[in-house]
Short mmCIF file of C-alpha atoms and ligand atoms in Angstrom, two decimals:
data_model
loop_
_atom_site.label_atom_id
_atom_site.label_comp_id
_atom_site.label_asym_id
_atom_site.label_seq_id
_atom_site.Cartn_x
_atom_site.Cartn_y
_atom_site.Cartn_z
CA MET A 255 5.10 43.76 -45.48
CA LEU A 256 7.39 41.79 -43.24
CA SER A 257 10.78 43.42 -42.84
CA LYS A 258 13.73 41.70 -44.48
CA ILE A 259 16.25 43.83 -42.62
CA PRO A 260 18.60 41.63 -40.55
CA ALA A 261 17.96 42.65 -36.96
CA PHE A 262 17.78 39.64 -34.61
CA ASN A 263 20.55 37.42 -33.32
CA LEU A 264 20.29 33.63 -33.01
CA LYS A 265 19.33 33.75 -29.35
CA ALA A 266 16.38 36.06 -30.00
CA VAL A 267 15.16 33.84 -32.81
CA LEU A 268 15.37 30.66 -30.71
CA ARG A 269 13.47 32.36 -27.90
CA GLU A 270 10.85 33.65 -30.32
CA THR A 271 10.28 30.40 -32.20
CA GLY A 272 11.05 27.81 -29.53
CA LEU A 273 13.18 25.89 -32.03
CA ALA A 274 16.41 24.16 -30.93
CA ALA A 275 19.65 25.71 -32.20
CA ASP A 276 20.82 22.43 -33.77
CA THR A 277 17.57 22.04 -35.67
CA LEU A 278 17.70 25.56 -37.02
CA ARG A 279 21.31 25.14 -38.15
CA ALA A 280 20.43 21.81 -39.79
CA TRP A 281 17.54 23.43 -41.71
CA GLU A 282 19.84 26.15 -42.95
CA ARG A 283 22.56 23.71 -43.95
CA ARG A 284 20.35 21.09 -45.58
CA TYR A 285 17.54 23.11 -47.06
CA GLY A 286 18.85 26.67 -47.27
CA LEU A 287 15.92 27.96 -45.21
CA PRO A 288 15.92 30.47 -43.59
CA LYS A 289 18.82 32.42 -45.11
CA PRO A 290 20.22 34.66 -42.36
CA GLN A 291 22.86 37.26 -43.09
CA ARG A 292 26.13 37.37 -41.14
CA THR A 293 27.72 40.10 -39.10
CA GLY A 294 31.34 41.11 -39.77
CA GLY A 295 32.30 38.64 -37.02
CA GLY A 296 30.38 35.78 -38.76
CA HIS A 297 27.37 35.69 -36.41
CA ARG A 298 23.94 35.00 -37.86
CA LEU A 299 21.50 37.92 -38.14
CA TYR A 300 17.85 37.22 -38.88
CA SER A 301 15.08 39.45 -40.22
CA GLN A 302 11.41 39.43 -39.20
CA TYR A 303 10.76 37.65 -42.51
CA ASP A 304 13.24 34.89 -41.54
CA ILE A 305 11.47 34.44 -38.21
CA GLU A 306 8.10 34.10 -39.90
CA THR A 307 9.65 31.64 -42.35
CA ILE A 308 10.73 29.45 -39.43
CA LYS A 309 7.27 29.67 -37.87
CA TRP A 310 5.68 28.81 -41.19
CA LEU A 311 7.88 25.69 -41.46
CA MET A 312 7.08 24.72 -37.87
CA THR A 313 3.35 25.09 -38.49
CA ARG A 314 3.59 22.81 -41.55
CA GLN A 315 5.42 20.24 -39.38
CA SER A 316 2.73 20.43 -36.73
CA GLU A 317 0.21 19.72 -39.48
CA GLY A 318 2.01 16.50 -40.33
CA LEU A 319 4.40 17.45 -43.13
CA SER A 320 8.01 16.33 -42.92
CA ILE A 321 10.49 19.22 -42.92
CA SER A 322 11.71 18.36 -46.43
CA ARG A 323 8.13 18.36 -47.71
CA ALA A 324 7.44 21.65 -45.95
CA VAL A 325 10.53 23.16 -47.62
CA ASP A 326 9.42 21.78 -51.00
CA LEU A 327 6.02 23.37 -50.47
CA TRP A 328 7.72 26.67 -49.62
CA ASN A 329 9.89 26.42 -52.77
CA GLU A 330 6.91 25.48 -54.93
CA ILE A 331 4.93 28.49 -53.76
CA SER A 332 7.93 30.81 -54.19
CA ALA A 333 8.66 29.39 -57.67
CA SER A 334 5.11 30.22 -58.73
CA GLY A 335 5.88 33.88 -57.97
CA ALA A 336 3.82 34.00 -54.75
CA ASP A 337 5.07 34.75 -51.28
CA PRO A 338 4.33 31.78 -48.98
CA LEU A 339 3.84 34.24 -46.14
CA ALA A 340 1.41 36.39 -48.10
CA GLY A 341 -1.95 36.37 -46.44
CA SER A 342 -0.46 35.90 -42.98
CA PRO A 343 -0.65 39.17 -41.08
CA PRO A 344 2.75 40.63 -40.12
CA LEU A 345 3.63 39.53 -36.63
CA GLY A 346 5.84 41.37 -34.21
CA ILE A 347 8.77 39.63 -32.57
CA ASN A 348 7.01 39.56 -29.23
CA ASN A 349 3.50 38.48 -30.15
CA ALA A 350 4.15 34.86 -30.98
CA SER A 351 1.29 33.79 -28.74
CA THR A 352 -1.25 35.35 -31.10
CA SER A 353 0.44 34.07 -34.23
CA SER A 354 -1.07 30.63 -34.52
CA ASN A 355 -4.61 31.85 -33.85
CA THR A 356 -4.42 34.55 -36.49
CA ASN A 357 -2.70 32.28 -38.97
CA GLU A 358 -5.38 29.64 -38.72
CA THR A 359 -7.94 31.91 -40.28
CA THR A 360 -5.93 33.02 -43.30
CA MET A 361 -6.63 31.44 -46.66
CA SER A 362 -3.06 30.25 -47.12
CA ALA A 363 -3.12 28.56 -43.71
CA LEU A 364 -6.45 26.89 -44.53
CA ARG A 365 -5.06 25.76 -47.87
CA THR A 366 -1.97 24.27 -46.24
CA GLU A 367 -4.18 22.55 -43.69
CA TRP A 368 -6.42 21.12 -46.43
CA VAL A 369 -3.43 19.97 -48.51
CA SER A 370 -1.85 18.34 -45.51
CA ALA A 371 -5.10 16.57 -44.53
CA CYS A 372 -5.44 15.27 -48.09
CA LEU A 373 -1.84 14.05 -48.13
CA ASN A 374 -2.59 12.17 -44.89
CA PHE A 375 -5.79 10.68 -46.37
CA ASN A 376 -7.58 12.37 -43.51
CA GLU A 377 -11.01 12.94 -44.98
CA ILE A 378 -12.63 14.20 -41.77
CA GLN A 379 -9.94 16.80 -41.23
CA ALA A 380 -10.03 17.87 -44.90
CA GLU A 381 -13.82 18.31 -44.78
CA GLN A 382 -13.65 20.14 -41.44
CA THR A 383 -11.06 22.53 -42.82
CA LEU A 384 -13.32 23.32 -45.75
CA ASN A 385 -16.33 23.75 -43.45
CA ARG A 386 -14.31 26.19 -41.36
CA ALA A 387 -13.15 28.05 -44.47
CA PHE A 388 -16.72 28.33 -45.81
CA SER A 389 -17.90 29.61 -42.45
CA ILE A 390 -15.40 32.49 -42.59
CA PHE A 391 -14.98 33.32 -46.28
CA GLN A 392 -17.13 33.52 -49.40
CA ILE A 393 -17.82 30.33 -51.35
CA GLU A 394 -16.08 31.63 -54.49
CA ASP A 395 -12.93 32.62 -52.57
CA VAL A 396 -12.65 29.31 -50.73
CA CYS A 397 -13.13 27.32 -53.93
CA ILE A 398 -10.29 29.20 -55.59
CA GLU A 399 -7.90 29.97 -52.75
CA VAL A 400 -8.18 26.71 -50.86
CA ILE A 401 -9.44 24.00 -53.21
CA GLN A 402 -8.15 25.01 -56.63
CA LYS A 403 -4.79 26.30 -55.43
CA GLY A 404 -4.49 23.36 -53.04
CA LEU A 405 -5.04 20.89 -55.86
CA SER A 406 -2.48 22.71 -57.93
CA GLU A 407 0.05 22.41 -55.06
CA ILE A 408 -0.64 18.69 -54.79
CA GLY A 409 -0.10 18.39 -58.55
CA LYS A 410 3.32 20.01 -58.14
CA LEU A 411 4.21 17.72 -55.24
CA TRP A 412 3.30 14.70 -57.38
CA TYR A 413 5.51 16.02 -60.17
CA MET A 414 8.42 16.40 -57.72
CA ASN A 415 7.80 12.85 -56.46
CA HIS A 416 6.79 14.18 -53.03
CA ALA A 417 3.19 13.02 -53.34
CA SER A 418 1.83 9.78 -54.75
CA VAL A 419 -0.79 9.22 -57.42
CA GLN A 420 -3.13 7.95 -54.68
CA GLN A 421 -2.74 11.17 -52.67
CA GLU A 422 -3.47 13.25 -55.77
CA HIS A 423 -6.51 11.08 -56.67
CA PHE A 424 -7.79 11.27 -53.10
CA ALA A 425 -7.51 15.08 -53.06
CA SER A 426 -9.11 15.56 -56.48
CA GLY A 427 -11.92 13.21 -55.42
CA LEU A 428 -12.65 15.34 -52.36
CA ALA A 429 -12.34 18.55 -54.38
CA MET A 430 -14.76 17.35 -57.06
CA ARG A 431 -17.24 16.08 -54.51
CA ARG A 432 -17.35 19.43 -52.71
CA ILE A 433 -17.77 21.49 -55.89
CA ASP A 434 -20.47 19.05 -57.07
CA ALA A 435 -22.36 19.43 -53.79
CA LEU A 436 -22.17 23.24 -53.97
CA LEU A 437 -23.40 23.12 -57.54
CA SER A 438 -26.43 20.98 -56.65
CA ALA A 439 -27.18 23.33 -53.75
CA SER A 440 -27.05 26.50 -55.88
CA PRO A 441 -30.28 28.33 -56.56
CA PRO A 442 -31.99 27.76 -59.93
CA PRO A 443 -30.95 30.07 -62.79
CA SER A 444 -32.39 33.56 -62.65
CA ARG A 445 -31.05 34.81 -65.97
CA PRO A 446 -32.11 33.79 -69.49
CA GLN A 447 -28.66 32.94 -70.94
CA THR A 448 -27.32 29.42 -71.27
CA VAL A 449 -23.62 28.57 -71.02
CA LEU A 450 -22.40 25.13 -72.06
CA ILE A 451 -19.15 23.97 -70.45
CA GLY A 452 -17.02 20.88 -70.92
CA CYS A 453 -13.78 19.24 -71.98
CA PRO A 454 -12.78 18.37 -75.55
CA PRO A 455 -11.78 14.81 -76.53
CA ASN A 456 -8.79 13.43 -74.57
CA GLU A 457 -9.28 15.80 -71.67
CA TRP A 458 -10.11 14.27 -68.29
CA HIS A 459 -9.30 17.22 -66.02
CA THR A 460 -12.84 18.19 -65.11
CA PHE A 461 -12.14 20.12 -61.92
CA THR A 462 -11.84 23.62 -63.42
CA PRO A 463 -14.77 23.33 -65.86
CA LEU A 464 -16.87 22.15 -62.91
CA LEU A 465 -15.59 25.04 -60.79
CA SER A 466 -16.35 27.53 -63.59
CA SER A 467 -19.85 26.02 -63.81
CA LEU A 468 -20.37 26.66 -60.11
CA LEU A 469 -19.11 30.25 -60.26
CA LEU A 470 -21.32 31.06 -63.25
CA ARG A 471 -24.35 29.26 -61.80
CA ARG A 472 -23.97 31.34 -58.66
CA ARG A 473 -24.28 34.42 -60.85
CA GLY A 474 -27.69 33.19 -61.98
CA LEU A 475 -26.75 31.77 -65.37
CA ASN A 476 -28.17 28.55 -66.74
CA VAL A 477 -25.02 26.43 -66.91
CA ILE A 478 -24.96 23.05 -68.58
CA TYR A 479 -21.89 21.07 -67.63
CA LEU A 480 -20.91 18.20 -69.94
CA GLY A 481 -17.80 16.85 -68.17
CA ALA A 482 -14.77 15.06 -69.60
CA ASN A 483 -13.80 13.91 -73.07
CA VAL A 484 -16.84 15.09 -75.04
CA PRO A 485 -16.69 14.07 -78.73
CA THR A 486 -16.54 17.09 -81.05
CA GLU A 487 -19.77 16.33 -82.94
CA ARG A 488 -21.67 15.75 -79.69
CA PHE A 489 -20.52 19.10 -78.37
CA ALA A 490 -21.69 20.86 -81.52
CA GLU A 491 -24.99 18.98 -81.49
CA THR A 492 -25.74 19.92 -77.86
CA ALA A 493 -24.78 23.56 -78.37
CA MET A 494 -27.42 23.76 -81.12
CA LYS A 495 -29.99 21.83 -79.16
CA VAL A 496 -29.82 23.95 -76.00
CA ARG A 497 -29.23 27.15 -78.01
CA ALA A 498 -26.15 27.97 -75.99
CA ASN A 499 -25.31 31.66 -75.80
CA LEU A 500 -21.73 30.68 -75.09
CA VAL A 501 -19.74 27.45 -75.13
CA ILE A 502 -16.66 27.19 -72.89
CA LEU A 503 -14.01 24.55 -73.52
CA VAL A 504 -11.16 23.80 -71.14
CA ALA A 505 -7.81 22.09 -71.85
CA GLN A 506 -4.85 21.46 -69.57
CA THR A 507 -2.52 19.54 -71.90
CA LEU A 508 -1.02 20.01 -75.37
CA VAL A 509 -2.87 17.00 -76.74
CA SER A 510 -6.24 18.24 -75.55
CA ALA A 511 -5.44 21.77 -76.81
CA ALA A 512 -5.33 20.25 -80.31
CA SER A 513 -8.70 18.52 -79.88
CA LEU A 514 -10.04 21.74 -78.35
CA GLN A 515 -9.05 23.50 -81.58
CA THR A 516 -10.94 20.89 -83.64
CA THR A 517 -14.04 21.33 -81.47
CA LEU A 518 -13.84 25.13 -81.64
CA LEU A 519 -13.65 24.92 -85.44
CA ALA A 520 -16.78 22.74 -85.57
CA LEU A 521 -18.65 25.12 -83.24
CA THR A 522 -17.64 28.32 -85.04
CA LYS A 523 -18.69 26.73 -88.34
CA GLN A 524 -22.24 26.50 -87.00
CA ASN A 525 -21.93 30.08 -85.72
CA THR A 526 -21.82 29.24 -82.00
CA ASN A 527 -20.19 31.79 -79.68
CA VAL A 528 -17.11 30.08 -78.20
CA ALA A 529 -14.50 30.69 -75.49
CA PHE A 530 -11.71 28.66 -73.93
CA GLY A 531 -9.04 28.55 -71.21
CA GLY A 532 -6.80 26.22 -69.20
CA ARG A 533 -3.27 25.52 -68.03
CA ILE A 534 -1.74 24.87 -71.47
CA PHE A 535 -2.70 28.33 -72.78
CA ASN A 536 -0.99 29.95 -69.80
CA LEU A 537 2.14 27.90 -70.39
CA ARG A 538 2.26 28.38 -74.19
CA PRO A 539 0.44 31.62 -75.02
CA ASN A 540 1.33 31.35 -78.73
CA ILE A 541 -1.15 28.45 -79.05
CA ILE A 542 -3.97 30.93 -78.36
CA ASP A 543 -3.55 32.43 -81.85
CA TYR A 544 -4.44 29.05 -83.36
CA MET A 545 -7.79 28.92 -81.58
CA PRO A 546 -10.90 30.35 -83.20
CA GLY A 547 -12.66 31.77 -80.15
CA HIS A 548 -12.18 34.03 -77.15
CA PHE A 549 -9.43 33.31 -74.68
CA LEU A 550 -10.85 33.72 -71.17
CA GLY A 551 -7.55 34.74 -69.57
CA ASN A 552 -5.11 33.14 -67.18
CA THR A 553 -7.27 32.65 -64.13
CA ILE A 554 -10.66 31.19 -63.33
CA GLU A 555 -11.63 34.19 -61.21
CA GLY A 556 -10.72 36.61 -64.04
CA SER A 557 -12.59 34.51 -66.60
CA ILE A 558 -15.95 35.16 -64.95
CA GLN A 559 -15.93 38.87 -65.90
CA GLU A 560 -14.79 37.93 -69.37
CA VAL A 561 -17.78 35.58 -69.73
CA GLU A 562 -20.10 38.39 -68.63
CA ARG A 563 -18.55 40.64 -71.28
CA LEU A 564 -19.02 38.00 -73.98
CA LEU A 565 -22.64 37.46 -72.99
CA LYS A 566 -23.41 41.17 -73.16
CA SER A 567 -22.50 41.60 -76.81
CA ARG A 568 -21.08 39.24 -79.36
CA ILE A 569 -17.48 40.24 -79.87
CA LYS A 570 -15.93 39.74 -83.28
CA GLU A 571 -13.11 37.23 -83.26
CA LYS A 572 -9.87 37.72 -85.07
CA PRO A 573 -9.18 34.94 -87.58
CA ALA A 574 -7.23 32.04 -86.11
CA LYS A 575 -3.84 31.05 -87.46
CA THR A 576 -3.53 27.66 -89.12
CA ALA A 577 -0.57 25.31 -89.30
CA SER A 578 1.56 25.38 -92.48
CA GLU A 579 0.89 22.89 -95.27
CA ALA A 580 4.16 21.12 -94.44
CA HIS A 581 2.97 20.57 -90.86
CA ILE A 582 -0.48 19.36 -91.88
CA SER A 583 0.91 17.02 -94.52
CA ALA A 584 3.47 15.66 -91.98
CA MET A 585 0.63 15.12 -89.54
CA HIS A 586 -1.37 13.07 -92.08
CA GLY A 587 1.75 11.10 -93.02
CA PHE A 588 2.51 10.39 -89.36
CA VAL A 589 -1.06 9.32 -88.57
CA THR A 590 -1.02 6.90 -91.53
CA LYS A 591 2.36 5.41 -90.64
CA ARG A 592 2.13 5.59 -86.86
CA THR A 593 1.39 1.88 -86.35
CA LEU A 594 4.36 0.90 -88.54
CA ILE A 595 6.68 3.38 -86.81
CA GLU A 596 5.69 2.10 -83.40
CA ALA A 597 6.04 -1.55 -84.46
CA SER A 598 9.62 -1.05 -85.72
CA LEU A 599 10.45 0.98 -82.62
CA LYS A 600 9.29 -1.86 -80.38
CA LYS A 601 11.38 -4.34 -82.37
CA GLU A 602 14.49 -2.17 -81.97
CA LEU A 603 13.86 -1.62 -78.27
CA GLN A 604 13.32 -5.32 -77.45
CA PRO A 605 16.54 -5.81 -75.44
CA LEU A 606 15.90 -2.71 -73.35
CA SER A 607 15.04 -3.21 -69.70
CA ILE A 608 11.93 -1.08 -69.91
CA SER A 609 8.60 -2.67 -69.03
CA PRO A 610 6.09 -3.13 -71.89
CA GLU A 611 3.62 -0.92 -70.03
CA GLU A 612 6.08 1.95 -69.71
CA LEU A 613 7.16 1.53 -73.30
CA ASN A 614 3.54 1.76 -74.44
CA ASN A 615 3.02 4.86 -72.29
CA GLY A 616 6.12 6.51 -73.79
CA ILE A 617 5.07 5.66 -77.34
CA TYR A 618 1.55 6.92 -76.74
CA PHE A 619 2.79 10.15 -75.09
CA LEU A 620 5.28 11.02 -77.82
CA GLY A 621 3.01 10.03 -80.74
CA ASN A 622 0.06 12.03 -79.41
CA ASN A 623 2.21 15.07 -78.70
CA ILE A 624 3.78 14.95 -82.18
CA ILE A 625 0.31 14.96 -83.78
CA ALA A 626 -0.90 17.80 -81.52
CA ALA A 627 2.21 19.92 -82.17
CA LEU A 628 1.90 19.47 -85.94
CA GLN A 629 -1.78 20.40 -85.79
CA LEU A 630 -0.84 23.51 -83.79
CA GLY A 631 1.91 24.42 -86.26
CA ASP A 632 5.09 24.10 -84.19
CA MET A 633 7.15 21.01 -83.34
CA GLU A 634 8.84 23.00 -80.55
CA HIS A 635 5.76 22.26 -78.44
CA VAL A 636 7.01 18.67 -78.28
CA THR A 637 10.37 19.88 -76.93
CA GLU A 638 8.56 21.52 -74.04
CA GLU A 639 6.53 18.38 -73.35
CA MET A 640 9.76 16.36 -73.44
CA ASP A 641 11.32 18.79 -70.94
CA TRP A 642 8.36 18.15 -68.67
CA LEU A 643 8.85 14.38 -69.08
CA LYS A 644 12.61 14.61 -68.50
CA THR A 645 12.09 16.37 -65.17
CA LEU A 646 9.38 13.88 -64.21
CA LEU A 647 11.70 10.94 -64.93
CA LYS A 648 14.51 12.64 -63.02
CA THR A 649 12.40 13.31 -59.95
CA HIS A 650 11.27 9.67 -60.12
CA ASN A 651 14.92 8.53 -60.17
CA ARG A 652 15.02 7.20 -63.71
CA ALA A 653 18.27 7.11 -65.65
CA PRO A 654 18.38 9.78 -68.42
CA GLN A 655 19.96 7.23 -70.80
CA GLU A 656 16.61 5.40 -71.00
CA LEU A 657 15.01 8.42 -72.61
CA SER A 658 17.89 9.20 -74.97
CA HIS A 659 18.01 5.59 -76.14
CA PHE A 660 14.23 5.67 -76.69
CA MET A 661 14.46 8.91 -78.68
CA LYS A 662 17.27 7.62 -80.93
CA SER A 663 15.29 4.47 -81.70
CA TYR A 664 12.19 6.56 -82.34
CA SER A 665 14.13 8.68 -84.81
CA ASN A 666 15.41 5.55 -86.62
CA ALA A 667 11.89 4.17 -86.82
CA VAL A 668 10.59 7.44 -88.30
CA ASP A 669 13.44 7.51 -90.84
CA GLU A 670 12.68 3.93 -91.81
CA GLN A 671 8.94 4.37 -92.22
CA ILE A 672 8.38 7.95 -93.34
CA ASN A 673 9.70 9.42 -96.53
CA GLY A 674 8.60 12.58 -98.26
CA GLN A 675 5.96 13.94 -95.92
CA GLY A 676 7.82 13.84 -92.63
CA ASP A 677 10.31 16.71 -92.75
CA PRO A 678 9.17 18.71 -89.69
CA ILE A 679 9.20 15.52 -87.59
CA LYS A 680 12.59 14.35 -88.89
CA HIS A 681 14.18 17.76 -88.37
CA TRP A 682 12.81 18.00 -84.91
CA LEU A 683 13.98 14.50 -83.92
CA LYS A 684 17.45 15.14 -85.38
CA ASN A 685 17.73 18.42 -83.53
CA TYR A 686 16.37 16.99 -80.31
CA ILE A 687 18.85 14.12 -80.28
CA GLU A 688 21.80 16.37 -81.16
CA THR A 689 21.05 18.88 -78.43
C1 B12 B 779 -6.26 16.41 -60.50
C2 B12 B 779 -5.38 16.07 -61.67
C3 B12 B 779 -5.70 14.94 -62.42
C4 B12 B 779 -6.98 14.13 -62.20
C5 B12 B 779 -8.16 14.97 -62.70
C6 B12 B 779 -9.39 14.75 -61.87
C7 B12 B 779 -10.48 15.63 -62.35
N1 B12 B 779 -11.67 15.08 -62.32
O1 B12 B 779 -10.28 16.79 -62.74
C8 B12 B 779 -6.74 12.85 -63.06
C9 B12 B 779 -6.26 11.72 -62.17
C10 B12 B 779 -7.90 12.35 -63.90
C11 B12 B 779 -5.56 13.29 -63.93
C12 B12 B 779 -5.17 12.58 -65.03
C13 B12 B 779 -4.04 12.87 -65.76
N2 B12 B 779 -3.16 13.84 -65.49
CO1 B12 B 779 -3.47 15.26 -64.24
N3 B12 B 779 -3.47 16.60 -62.97
C14 B12 B 779 -4.28 16.89 -62.00
C15 B12 B 779 -3.85 18.20 -61.29
C16 B12 B 779 -3.22 17.83 -59.96
C17 B12 B 779 -4.95 19.22 -61.12
C18 B12 B 779 -5.75 19.42 -62.41
C19 B12 B 779 -6.54 20.67 -62.33
O2 B12 B 779 -7.69 20.63 -61.97
N4 B12 B 779 -5.90 21.80 -62.67
C20 B12 B 779 -6.48 23.13 -62.53
C21 B12 B 779 -5.89 23.89 -61.33
C22 B12 B 779 -6.11 23.13 -60.07
O3 B12 B 779 -4.52 24.04 -61.58
P1 B12 B 779 -3.83 25.36 -62.10
O4 B12 B 779 -2.91 24.94 -63.20
O5 B12 B 779 -3.26 26.09 -60.97
O6 B12 B 779 -4.99 26.31 -62.73
C23 B12 B 779 -4.65 27.62 -63.14
C24 B12 B 779 -4.48 27.73 -64.64
O7 B12 B 779 -4.03 26.56 -65.24
C25 B12 B 779 -5.80 28.25 -65.14
N5 B12 B 779 -6.86 27.35 -65.54
C26 B12 B 779 -7.01 26.05 -65.36
N6 B12 B 779 -8.21 25.66 -65.86
C27 B12 B 779 -8.81 26.74 -66.36
C28 B12 B 779 -10.04 26.91 -66.97
C29 B12 B 779 -10.42 28.18 -67.42
C30 B12 B 779 -11.74 28.36 -68.07
C31 B12 B 779 -9.54 29.28 -67.25
C32 B12 B 779 -9.91 30.63 -67.73
C33 B12 B 779 -8.31 29.12 -66.60
C34 B12 B 779 -7.96 27.85 -66.17
O8 B12 B 779 -6.35 28.95 -64.06
C35 B12 B 779 -5.82 28.48 -62.82
C36 B12 B 779 -5.39 29.74 -62.07
O9 B12 B 779 -6.55 30.47 -61.73
C37 B12 B 779 -2.83 18.77 -62.32
C38 B12 B 779 -1.82 19.77 -61.78
C39 B12 B 779 -2.21 21.19 -62.24
N7 B12 B 779 -1.55 22.18 -61.78
O10 B12 B 779 -3.09 21.41 -63.04
C40 B12 B 779 -2.32 17.52 -63.00
C41 B12 B 779 -1.80 17.61 -64.45
C42 B12 B 779 -2.64 18.54 -65.29
N8 B12 B 779 -1.98 16.22 -64.92
C43 B12 B 779 -1.00 15.79 -65.60
C44 B12 B 779 -0.92 14.51 -66.19
C45 B12 B 779 0.38 14.13 -66.82
C46 B12 B 779 -2.01 13.65 -66.17
C47 B12 B 779 -2.10 12.27 -66.84
C48 B12 B 779 -1.43 12.13 -68.20
C49 B12 B 779 -1.53 11.27 -65.84
C50 B12 B 779 -1.51 9.84 -66.31
N9 B12 B 779 -0.32 9.32 -66.42
O11 B12 B 779 -2.53 9.25 -66.54
C51 B12 B 779 -3.61 12.07 -66.93
C52 B12 B 779 -4.14 12.67 -68.24
C53 B12 B 779 -5.62 12.76 -68.33
C54 B12 B 779 -6.07 13.46 -69.60
N10 B12 B 779 -5.79 12.91 -70.76
O12 B12 B 779 -6.67 14.49 -69.54
C55 B12 B 779 0.09 16.84 -65.78
C56 B12 B 779 0.05 17.42 -67.18
C57 B12 B 779 1.44 17.67 -67.69
C58 B12 B 779 1.54 17.71 -69.17
N11 B12 B 779 2.74 17.97 -69.61
O13 B12 B 779 0.63 17.53 -69.90
C59 B12 B 779 -0.24 17.84 -64.62
C60 B12 B 779 0.12 19.31 -64.91
C61 B12 B 779 0.52 17.35 -63.36
C62 B12 B 779 1.97 17.82 -63.33
N12 B12 B 779 2.32 18.65 -62.39
O14 B12 B 779 2.77 17.46 -64.12
N13 B12 B 779 -4.99 14.41 -63.47
#
């Protein structure tokens, strides 16, 4: 553990890090990093942790990140509950010369290097970083610690408007390609069980199901990977055909969690052993109760043991919750009237300065999330999706009035078109607009 006790004055820190005094003061003023304490006389006092924070920021700069992006990365990692310095060995105040060498071989340093190469569209560097990581650490650990966590960091940067769609696509392309190559290079199955893995309808995030396929294949299982957006009936049909011992479905979003539920229901009806996992279940654990099947836990690495347990003996599932009749009836009413609602909304929004493409995206997003939330028995899920959208719009410098105007018009359109069956939607919209 690096000491957080304030022990070093400014001069010692500048000597240790090689940073200019003005730069350090500017970092503190603008970004709040590091956060030195003050002596009674107002002089800065830094801890060993503060010194390592400065070095961490300097290393990110030397890898090509701007200081604001490096600080964002630091904040992102801290916000996720992790310590950005975790994994780096504690360094004494006088052994700075060894610091960069040691740091280079830690997972978090390799991840930062990979992320930064991806953000710079530097394919050679990104591949070399992975090659170096695989030459030091185990395949499973690199896939999780560098590639999966790196992709997750890039996703957060995109959300904060610090990375572009192209950077995210470039990184996920490289990530997928590497996992694919490792999968093709894995030895043939040595165990008799078959595991079928894929995404339910509307789910295009194939990285983690592919990664799970690799990890399970490397344990000798016969894994059949079906990829993105598999229609429910096709999933059920294949599970029967290959006599799958276990089917794993993965969802990252609320909308795909609802289609995952539909697919699980079809599979359990034919008595197939089913399991599931993904980002949305970590974010909203109460959705898990609505899924007929085994939840594989919050992490990919943890899920592997859980799969082994499920393959050993068939574990009885507890019955899944179902949405109330009011929710299901509202869902059917909404599906029937959706086209009319959206048509009157568009008419009302005509004078708005929003592009037709964005308007269509907004309509599609809200409509799909309303249906998913009703299917999963709680309109509050839409509030959380709207919170996500609000932050996204804010970080992309959009005026909040655009969204509130859209929501008011949406509510009017629902009032106009739905009567009788739409109470949960109407209440939610009324509440949402008021608060
Ligand atoms: C790469 C990526 C894409 C790529 C996917 C490429 C591919 N072939 O996989 C593409 C470009 C296709 C894409 C598309 C979209 N994406 Co996207 N995408 C991502 C990104 C950056 C990584 C996805 C991923 O692989 N996640 C898995 C790992 C890397 O992330 P993780 O959350 O840390 O994983 C942990 C847990 O979630 C859990 N877990 C995850 N999967 C599994 C599986 C199992 C079995 C288990 C047990 C656990 C588990 O374990 C991990 C910890 O160990 C995420 C950001 C993110 N954090 O997920 C956004 C993200 C998922 N995407 C998002 C969005 C909005 C979209 C689009 C709607 C964008 C658009 N406008 O078109 C579309 C929707 C596509 C669809 N309908 O499915 C949002 C979703 C937000 C929301 N409210 O729904 C996210 C969260 C980005 C963000 N920060 O806001 N995306």
